[in-house]
Coordinates of C-alpha atoms in Angstrom, one line a residue:
M1 CA 116.1 -7.0 -28.8
V2 CA 117.1 -3.4 -29.5
H3 CA 119.0 -2.7 -32.7
L4 CA 121.8 -0.1 -32.1
D5 CA 123.0 2.3 -34.9
L6 CA 126.4 3.8 -34.5
N7 CA 125.3 7.2 -35.9
E8 CA 124.3 10.2 -33.7
S9 CA 120.5 9.6 -34.4
G10 CA 120.8 5.9 -33.3
L11 CA 122.5 7.0 -30.0
L12 CA 119.6 9.5 -29.2
T13 CA 117.1 6.7 -30.0
V14 CA 118.6 4.4 -27.4
R15 CA 118.7 7.2 -24.8
I16 CA 115.1 8.1 -25.3
M17 CA 114.0 4.3 -25.1
K18 CA 116.1 3.9 -21.9
K19 CA 114.2 6.9 -20.3
L20 CA 110.8 5.5 -21.4
I21 CA 111.8 2.1 -19.7
T22 CA 112.9 4.0 -16.6
V23 CA 109.6 5.9 -16.3
L24 CA 107.5 2.6 -16.8
L25 CA 109.5 0.8 -14.1
L26 CA 108.9 3.7 -11.7
L27 CA 105.2 3.7 -12.5
L28 CA 104.9 0.0 -12.0
S29 CA 106.8 0.3 -8.7
F30 CA 104.5 3.1 -7.5
S31 CA 101.4 1.2 -8.5
S32 CA 102.6 -1.9 -6.4
I33 CA 103.4 0.2 -3.3
K34 CA 100.0 1.8 -3.7
A35 CA 98.2 -1.6 -3.9
L36 CA 99.8 -2.6 -0.7
T37 CA 99.0 0.6 1.1
K38 CA 96.2 0.3 3.8
N39 CA 94.3 3.3 5.3
Y40 CA 93.9 1.8 8.7
D41 CA 96.4 1.1 11.6
F42 CA 95.0 -2.2 12.7
L43 CA 92.1 -4.6 12.5
V44 CA 90.1 -6.2 15.4
N45 CA 87.3 -8.7 14.6
G46 CA 87.2 -7.6 11.0
I47 CA 86.7 -3.8 11.9
A48 CA 89.4 -1.4 10.7
Y49 CA 90.6 1.3 13.0
K50 CA 92.8 4.3 12.5
I51 CA 94.5 6.0 15.6
L52 CA 93.3 9.6 16.2
D53 CA 95.2 10.4 19.4
T54 CA 98.0 8.3 20.9
E55 CA 98.0 10.3 24.1
D56 CA 94.3 10.0 24.7
A57 CA 94.2 6.6 23.0
E58 CA 91.2 7.4 20.6
V59 CA 90.5 5.7 17.3
K60 CA 87.9 5.9 14.5
V61 CA 86.5 3.3 12.4
V62 CA 87.4 3.5 8.7
N63 CA 86.4 1.8 5.6
G64 CA 89.4 -0.3 5.5
T65 CA 90.3 0.0 1.8
S66 CA 90.8 2.5 -0.8
Y67 CA 90.9 0.2 -3.8
G68 CA 89.0 -2.8 -5.3
D69 CA 85.5 -3.8 -4.4
E70 CA 84.9 -1.6 -1.5
S71 CA 81.3 -2.9 -1.0
R72 CA 82.6 -6.2 0.3
F73 CA 84.9 -4.9 3.1
Y74 CA 82.2 -5.2 5.7
Q75 CA 79.6 -8.0 5.6
G76 CA 76.9 -9.4 7.8
D77 CA 76.2 -8.2 11.5
I78 CA 78.6 -5.5 12.4
E79 CA 79.2 -4.3 16.1
I80 CA 81.3 -1.3 16.9
P81 CA 82.6 -1.4 20.4
G82 CA 83.1 1.4 22.7
V83 CA 86.6 0.3 23.5
V84 CA 89.0 -1.9 21.5
K85 CA 92.4 -3.3 22.5
N86 CA 95.5 -3.5 20.3
K87 CA 99.0 -4.5 21.4
G88 CA 98.0 -4.1 25.0
I89 CA 96.5 -0.6 24.6
A90 CA 92.8 0.0 25.3
Y91 CA 91.5 2.6 22.8
T92 CA 88.2 4.5 23.0
V93 CA 86.2 4.3 19.7
T94 CA 85.0 8.0 19.3
T95 CA 84.2 8.4 15.7
L96 CA 82.9 6.4 12.6
D97 CA 84.7 8.1 9.8
S98 CA 83.2 9.5 6.5
H99 CA 82.2 6.8 4.3
A100 CA 83.1 4.1 6.8
L101 CA 80.3 1.9 5.8
S102 CA 79.0 3.6 2.8
N103 CA 77.8 1.3 0.0
Q104 CA 78.4 -1.7 2.1
K105 CA 75.7 -3.8 0.4
Y106 CA 76.4 -7.0 2.3
V107 CA 76.0 -5.5 5.9
T108 CA 72.8 -6.8 7.4
S109 CA 72.8 -4.8 10.7
V110 CA 74.9 -2.5 12.7
K111 CA 75.2 -2.1 16.6
L112 CA 76.8 1.0 18.1
N113 CA 78.0 0.9 21.6
E114 CA 78.5 3.7 24.2
G115 CA 81.5 5.8 23.8
L116 CA 80.8 6.7 20.3
Q117 CA 80.5 10.5 19.7
N118 CA 80.5 11.4 16.1
I119 CA 79.3 9.9 12.9
G120 CA 81.0 11.1 9.8
A121 CA 79.6 12.5 6.5
Y122 CA 78.2 9.7 4.1
C123 CA 79.2 7.2 7.0
F124 CA 76.2 4.9 6.1
E125 CA 75.1 6.2 2.7
N126 CA 73.3 3.4 0.7
C127 CA 73.9 0.8 3.5
P128 CA 71.0 -1.7 3.6
I129 CA 70.4 -1.7 7.3
T130 CA 66.7 -1.7 8.6
S131 CA 67.1 0.1 11.9
I132 CA 69.9 1.9 14.0
K133 CA 70.1 2.9 17.6
L134 CA 72.6 5.8 18.3
P135 CA 74.3 5.6 21.8
Q136 CA 73.7 8.2 24.4
S137 CA 77.2 9.3 24.0
M138 CA 76.5 10.4 20.5
T139 CA 76.6 14.2 19.9
V140 CA 76.8 14.8 16.0
V141 CA 75.3 13.1 13.0
K142 CA 77.2 14.6 10.1
D143 CA 75.9 15.5 6.6
D144 CA 74.4 12.6 4.5
A145 CA 75.2 10.1 7.2
F146 CA 72.4 7.9 6.4
N147 CA 71.4 9.3 3.1
G148 CA 70.0 6.7 0.7
C149 CA 69.4 3.9 3.2
V150 CA 66.2 3.0 1.4
T151 CA 65.5 0.0 3.7
L152 CA 66.1 2.1 7.0
E153 CA 62.7 2.2 8.9
K154 CA 63.6 2.9 12.6
V155 CA 66.0 5.5 13.9
E156 CA 66.6 6.1 17.7
L157 CA 68.7 9.1 18.5
G158 CA 70.7 9.4 21.7
T159 CA 69.6 11.8 24.4
Q160 CA 72.8 13.8 24.0
T161 CA 72.5 14.4 20.2
K162 CA 73.3 18.1 19.5
E163 CA 73.5 18.4 15.7
V164 CA 71.9 16.6 12.7
G165 CA 73.5 17.5 9.5
Y166 CA 72.4 18.2 5.9
Y167 CA 70.3 15.3 4.4
A168 CA 71.4 13.1 7.3
F169 CA 68.4 10.8 7.0
A170 CA 67.2 11.9 3.5
N171 CA 65.8 9.2 1.2
T172 CA 65.3 6.7 4.0
A173 CA 62.2 4.5 4.9
I174 CA 61.8 5.9 8.4
K175 CA 58.1 6.1 9.6
E176 CA 58.7 8.4 12.7
I177 CA 61.3 10.6 14.1
F178 CA 61.6 12.2 17.5
L179 CA 64.6 14.5 18.2
P180 CA 65.8 15.1 21.7
S181 CA 65.6 18.4 23.6
T182 CA 69.4 18.6 23.4
V183 CA 69.3 19.2 19.5
T184 CA 70.1 22.8 18.6
K185 CA 71.0 22.5 14.8
I186 CA 69.3 20.7 12.0
G187 CA 70.8 20.8 8.5
E188 CA 68.9 21.5 5.2
G189 CA 66.9 18.6 4.0
A190 CA 67.7 16.4 6.9
F191 CA 64.6 14.3 6.4
A192 CA 63.9 15.1 2.7
N193 CA 62.0 12.5 0.5
C194 CA 61.2 10.1 3.5
V195 CA 58.0 9.1 1.7
N196 CA 57.0 6.8 4.6
L197 CA 57.4 9.5 7.4
T198 CA 54.1 10.0 9.1
T199 CA 55.0 11.5 12.5
A200 CA 57.9 14.0 13.4
Q201 CA 58.7 16.0 16.5
L202 CA 61.2 18.7 16.8
P203 CA 62.4 20.1 20.1
S204 CA 61.5 23.6 21.3
T205 CA 65.2 24.7 20.7
I206 CA 64.5 24.7 17.0
T207 CA 63.0 28.2 16.1
K208 CA 63.7 27.9 12.4
I209 CA 62.5 25.1 10.3
P210 CA 65.5 24.5 7.8
N211 CA 65.1 24.7 4.0
K212 CA 63.8 21.5 2.5
L213 CA 63.6 19.8 5.9
F214 CA 60.5 17.7 5.1
S215 CA 60.4 18.2 1.4
G216 CA 58.8 15.1 -0.4
C217 CA 57.5 13.6 2.8
K218 CA 54.3 12.7 1.1
T219 CA 52.6 11.0 4.0
L220 CA 53.7 13.4 6.9
K221 CA 51.1 15.2 9.0
Y222 CA 52.7 17.9 11.2
T223 CA 51.6 20.6 13.5
I224 CA 53.9 23.6 13.5
P225 CA 54.9 24.3 17.1
E226 CA 54.3 27.8 18.8
N227 CA 58.0 28.5 19.2
V228 CA 58.8 28.4 15.4
K229 CA 59.6 31.8 14.1
S230 CA 60.5 31.2 10.6
I231 CA 59.9 28.4 7.9
G232 CA 62.4 27.7 5.3
E233 CA 62.3 27.3 1.5
K234 CA 60.6 24.2 0.4
S235 CA 60.5 23.0 4.0
F236 CA 57.2 21.2 3.4
F237 CA 57.2 21.0 -0.5
D238 CA 54.9 18.2 -1.8
C239 CA 53.6 17.1 1.6
F240 CA 50.5 15.6 0.2
A241 CA 49.0 14.4 3.4
F242 CA 48.4 17.9 4.9
D243 CA 44.7 18.4 5.0
V244 CA 44.6 21.4 7.5
L245 CA 47.4 23.9 7.7
E246 CA 47.8 26.2 10.7
I247 CA 50.7 28.9 10.8
P248 CA 51.1 29.9 14.4
A249 CA 51.4 33.4 15.6
S250 CA 55.0 33.1 16.3
V251 CA 55.9 32.7 12.6
D252 CA 56.7 35.9 10.7
S253 CA 58.8 34.6 7.9
I254 CA 58.0 31.9 5.4
G255 CA 60.5 31.0 2.6
K256 CA 59.9 30.5 -1.1
S257 CA 57.7 27.5 -2.0
A258 CA 57.5 26.4 1.7
F259 CA 54.1 24.7 1.2
E260 CA 53.9 24.5 -2.5
G261 CA 52.5 21.2 -3.7
C262 CA 50.5 20.5 -0.5
Y263 CA 47.3 20.4 -2.6
N264 CA 45.2 18.4 -0.2
V265 CA 44.9 21.2 2.4
K266 CA 41.4 22.3 2.7
Y267 CA 41.7 25.1 5.2
L268 CA 44.5 27.5 5.8
K269 CA 44.8 29.4 9.0
I270 CA 47.4 32.2 9.5
Y271 CA 47.4 33.5 13.2
G272 CA 50.2 36.0 13.1
H273 CA 51.7 38.9 11.2
L274 CA 53.7 37.8 8.2
K275 CA 56.7 40.2 7.7
S276 CA 58.5 38.2 4.9
V277 CA 57.0 35.7 2.5
G278 CA 58.7 34.2 -0.4
S279 CA 57.2 33.4 -4.0
G280 CA 54.7 30.5 -3.7
S281 CA 55.4 30.1 0.1
L282 CA 51.6 29.5 0.7
A283 CA 50.8 28.2 -2.6
L284 CA 48.8 25.0 -1.6
G285 CA 48.5 23.8 -5.2
I286 CA 50.1 21.6 -7.8
W287 CA 49.7 21.0 -11.5
S288 CA 51.8 18.6 -13.5
E289 CA 51.4 16.5 -16.5
D290 CA 50.3 13.6 -14.2
I291 CA 48.4 15.6 -11.6
N292 CA 45.4 17.7 -13.0
L293 CA 44.0 18.8 -9.5
A294 CA 45.6 22.1 -8.6
T295 CA 44.2 22.7 -5.1
N296 CA 41.7 21.7 -2.6
C297 CA 41.9 24.8 -0.5
R298 CA 38.7 26.7 -0.4
E299 CA 39.0 28.7 2.8
V300 CA 41.8 30.9 4.1
Y301 CA 41.7 32.6 7.5
S302 CA 44.0 35.6 8.3
Y303 CA 43.9 36.7 12.1
D304 CA 46.3 39.7 11.4
Q305 CA 44.7 43.2 12.2
L306 CA 47.5 45.0 10.2
P307 CA 48.5 42.9 7.2
D308 CA 51.5 43.6 5.1
N309 CA 51.8 42.9 1.3
V310 CA 52.5 39.2 0.6
D311 CA 53.0 39.7 -3.2
D312 CA 52.9 36.3 -5.0
A313 CA 52.8 34.1 -2.0
F314 CA 49.6 32.4 -3.0
L315 CA 50.6 31.9 -6.7
F316 CA 51.8 28.3 -7.4
K317 CA 53.8 27.2 -10.5
A318 CA 52.6 24.6 -13.0
R319 CA 55.2 22.2 -13.4
T320 CA 55.3 21.1 -17.2
T321 CA 57.9 20.1 -19.8
E322 CA 58.3 21.8 -23.0
N323 CA 60.9 20.7 -25.6
W324 CA 62.7 18.8 -22.9
H325 CA 62.9 21.7 -20.7
A326 CA 60.9 22.3 -17.4
T327 CA 58.7 25.3 -17.4
E328 CA 56.9 27.1 -14.6
I329 CA 53.6 28.9 -15.2
P330 CA 52.1 30.9 -12.4
Q331 CA 48.7 29.5 -11.4
R332 CA 45.8 31.6 -9.8
E333 CA 43.4 28.7 -9.0
M334 CA 43.9 29.1 -5.2
L335 CA 43.2 32.8 -5.5
D336 CA 40.2 32.2 -7.6
K337 CA 38.5 29.4 -5.6
S338 CA 39.2 30.3 -2.0
I339 CA 37.5 32.7 0.2
L340 CA 39.6 34.9 2.5
Y341 CA 38.2 35.4 6.0
V342 CA 39.5 38.4 8.1
P343 CA 38.9 40.2 11.3
T344 CA 36.0 42.7 11.6
S345 CA 36.9 46.1 10.2
T346 CA 39.9 45.0 8.3
S347 CA 38.6 44.1 4.9
S348 CA 39.5 47.5 3.4
L349 CA 43.2 46.9 4.5
Y350 CA 43.3 43.5 2.9
H351 CA 41.9 44.9 -0.3
A352 CA 44.8 47.4 -0.5
R353 CA 47.5 44.8 0.1
T354 CA 49.2 42.9 -2.9
G355 CA 48.7 39.2 -2.7
W356 CA 45.7 39.4 -0.3
K357 CA 43.5 41.7 -2.6
D358 CA 43.7 38.9 -5.3
F359 CA 41.4 36.6 -3.5
S360 CA 37.9 36.1 -5.2
G361 CA 36.3 37.1 -2.0
I362 CA 37.3 38.7 1.3
I363 CA 34.7 38.4 4.2
E364 CA 35.0 39.8 7.6
K365 CA 34.2 37.4 10.5
A366 CA 33.7 38.5 14.2
D367 CA 35.3 35.4 15.7
I368 CA 38.6 36.1 13.9
G369 CA 41.2 38.3 15.6
G370 CA 40.8 40.1 18.9
C371 CA 41.0 38.4 22.3
F372 CA 38.7 35.7 24.0
T373 CA 38.3 34.7 27.6
L374 CA 38.9 31.3 29.1
S375 CA 37.3 30.9 32.4
T376 CA 38.1 27.7 34.6
F377 CA 36.7 26.3 37.7
A378 CA 37.6 23.2 39.7
D379 CA 36.3 21.9 43.2
D380 CA 38.6 20.9 46.1
G381 CA 39.2 17.3 44.7
G382 CA 41.9 18.6 42.3
S383 CA 43.4 21.3 40.3
I384 CA 43.4 22.8 36.9
L385 CA 46.7 24.1 35.4
V386 CA 46.7 26.4 32.4
N387 CA 50.2 26.8 30.8
D388 CA 51.7 25.3 34.0
M389 CA 50.0 27.9 36.3
E390 CA 47.2 26.9 38.8
A391 CA 43.9 28.2 37.6
N392 CA 41.2 26.5 39.8
D393 CA 38.9 29.6 39.8
N394 CA 40.2 32.1 37.3
S395 CA 39.7 34.0 34.0
N396 CA 42.3 35.1 31.5
N397 CA 42.3 36.7 28.1
Y398 CA 44.0 35.1 25.2
K399 CA 44.8 36.2 21.6
S400 CA 42.6 34.5 19.1
G401 CA 44.2 31.3 17.8
T402 CA 46.4 30.9 20.8
R403 CA 47.2 27.3 21.8
I404 CA 47.1 26.7 25.5
K405 CA 48.2 23.6 27.6
I406 CA 45.6 22.5 30.1
V407 CA 46.3 19.8 32.8
V408 CA 43.5 18.4 35.1
A409 CA 45.2 16.7 38.1
P410 CA 43.1 15.0 40.7
N411 CA 44.3 15.1 44.3
K412 CA 45.5 11.9 46.0
G413 CA 42.5 9.6 46.6
F414 CA 40.3 11.5 44.0
E415 CA 39.4 11.0 40.4
V416 CA 37.8 13.1 37.7
K417 CA 33.9 13.0 38.0
S418 CA 33.0 15.3 35.1
M419 CA 34.6 17.8 32.8
K420 CA 32.7 20.2 30.7
I421 CA 33.8 22.9 28.2
S422 CA 31.1 25.6 27.8
G423 CA 28.5 23.2 29.3
I424 CA 29.4 20.3 26.9
D425 CA 30.5 17.1 28.4
I426 CA 34.0 16.0 27.6
E427 CA 35.0 12.5 27.5
W428 CA 38.5 11.2 28.7
S429 CA 40.2 8.0 28.5
K430 CA 41.3 7.2 32.0
A431 CA 40.1 8.0 35.6
N432 CA 42.2 8.8 38.5
T433 CA 45.1 10.0 36.2
V434 CA 46.5 13.3 35.1
I435 CA 44.6 14.5 32.0
R436 CA 46.5 16.7 29.6
G437 CA 45.4 18.6 26.3
I438 CA 46.2 21.4 24.0
F439 CA 43.4 23.6 23.2
K440 CA 43.0 26.5 20.7
I441 CA 41.1 29.7 21.9
E442 CA 38.8 30.9 19.0
K443 CA 35.9 32.0 21.2
D444 CA 35.0 32.8 24.8
C445 CA 34.6 29.4 26.8
N446 CA 34.8 28.0 30.3
L447 CA 36.1 24.8 31.7
E448 CA 34.4 23.1 34.7
V449 CA 35.9 20.1 36.4
S450 CA 34.4 18.2 39.4
F451 CA 36.2 15.5 41.2
T452 CA 35.1 12.5 43.4
R453 CA 36.7 10.2 45.9
T454 CA 38.2 7.3 44.4
T455 CA 36.0 4.2 44.9
H456 CA 36.8 2.6 48.3
D457 CA 39.9 4.7 49.0
I458 CA 38.2 6.5 51.9
N459 CA 41.3 7.7 53.8
S460 CA 42.8 9.1 50.5
D461 CA 46.1 7.4 50.8
G462 CA 45.9 6.3 47.2
A463 CA 45.4 2.5 48.1
I464 CA 42.7 0.1 49.3
N465 CA 43.8 -1.1 52.7
V466 CA 42.7 -1.7 56.3
G467 CA 42.9 2.0 56.9
D468 CA 39.9 2.3 54.6
V469 CA 37.8 0.2 56.9
T470 CA 38.8 2.3 60.0
A471 CA 37.9 5.4 58.0
L472 CA 34.6 4.0 57.1
I473 CA 33.7 3.0 60.6
N474 CA 34.7 6.6 61.7
E475 CA 32.4 8.1 59.1
V476 CA 29.6 6.0 60.0
L477 CA 30.0 6.7 63.7
G478 CA 30.4 10.3 63.0
A479 CA 27.3 10.4 60.9
Q480 CA 25.3 9.1 63.9

């Protein structure tokens, strides 16, 4: 009950109270409307859809709620169809919206069907799935799409995937990743902190390894491909499983702290000419309050005939805390304990270049730098291919450290009898099949391969049949 005074101040009090009540009623009304507002156009089998294009009949999957306990909107096994019907109209499901299934802690599995093209940013963030297979129609995986899916162990990308966004699969439990040849763009940290990742394969379309791509992947062992031209900052930071590190000749730029923390590397080989190197880019060491061992690297090989300055590329930072603040102290242990091996007649150049000259020892080696010859020979039972070119009786020169692809292919009805490199017998796993291998040229060598007819396949048709009996009779008669 409101008491009314007849004086002027009393009338003013009533007016103010009326205005306050009106504002409160409006706020309550707005809240009620908002509570009833949904962010989707229709539901089918518990999946929320929003229409993207009425003319082309395309929809996207959305979270389904903008209030309350969002983690309970989707539960159990979820299947996203390629086509969904509503009110007699068939819609193509092209997109999973940003945050569509993020933080859905009661989801147990997700199946994605063909037709889906895009996965939005943070779409599955912190979703407790264990595996995901992306459809062939998928082209884009946006930033942080699966970031924080700590139980996600297996990922299978579609063959049409073109783009993998920033931190798309970071902080997951994936064990291996194979990117298809269609991928042309990978974002920073796409696989960062995947501590169970042991195997990774990037397509030849990727010539720059992005910043922090495999940072914190403690169990990863990776061979940098020949097509890579630059390596980003902290791209392999704290990759503890590296025991040998080889920088191919194609690489001319390495970002700051690219390999810092890879303290288990024993041998470092640099095959090319480094034009640009960041601070700590080749610092294969670590020191912190719980890790006392700074570096295991004792041998560094540089094949560069005309080295540039590398400044503090080999200085790693000690990570300590002082007064609750992180401090970084340059460490020389790698320079003090490693020997630098260089090509003949180049030690004076290395002694004059910053960064290189700080090694405790610089030693020239005749088998570093320059070119070496690979000679190949094969008899008529098959062929040898070197870098996809036939080389049955051939000799070629290659720059030291060059990786070459060799394929030994028996003709129809033949199998490999023996294979030797520089007179040493080489074992192989299967006969009568194509044998492939990647070899590194670090000295003159020759490859000799001899073939023999496949047992009992006398007429060389690739099978054992009556024709072989006829061929055997003809051989015997002919021999007489």
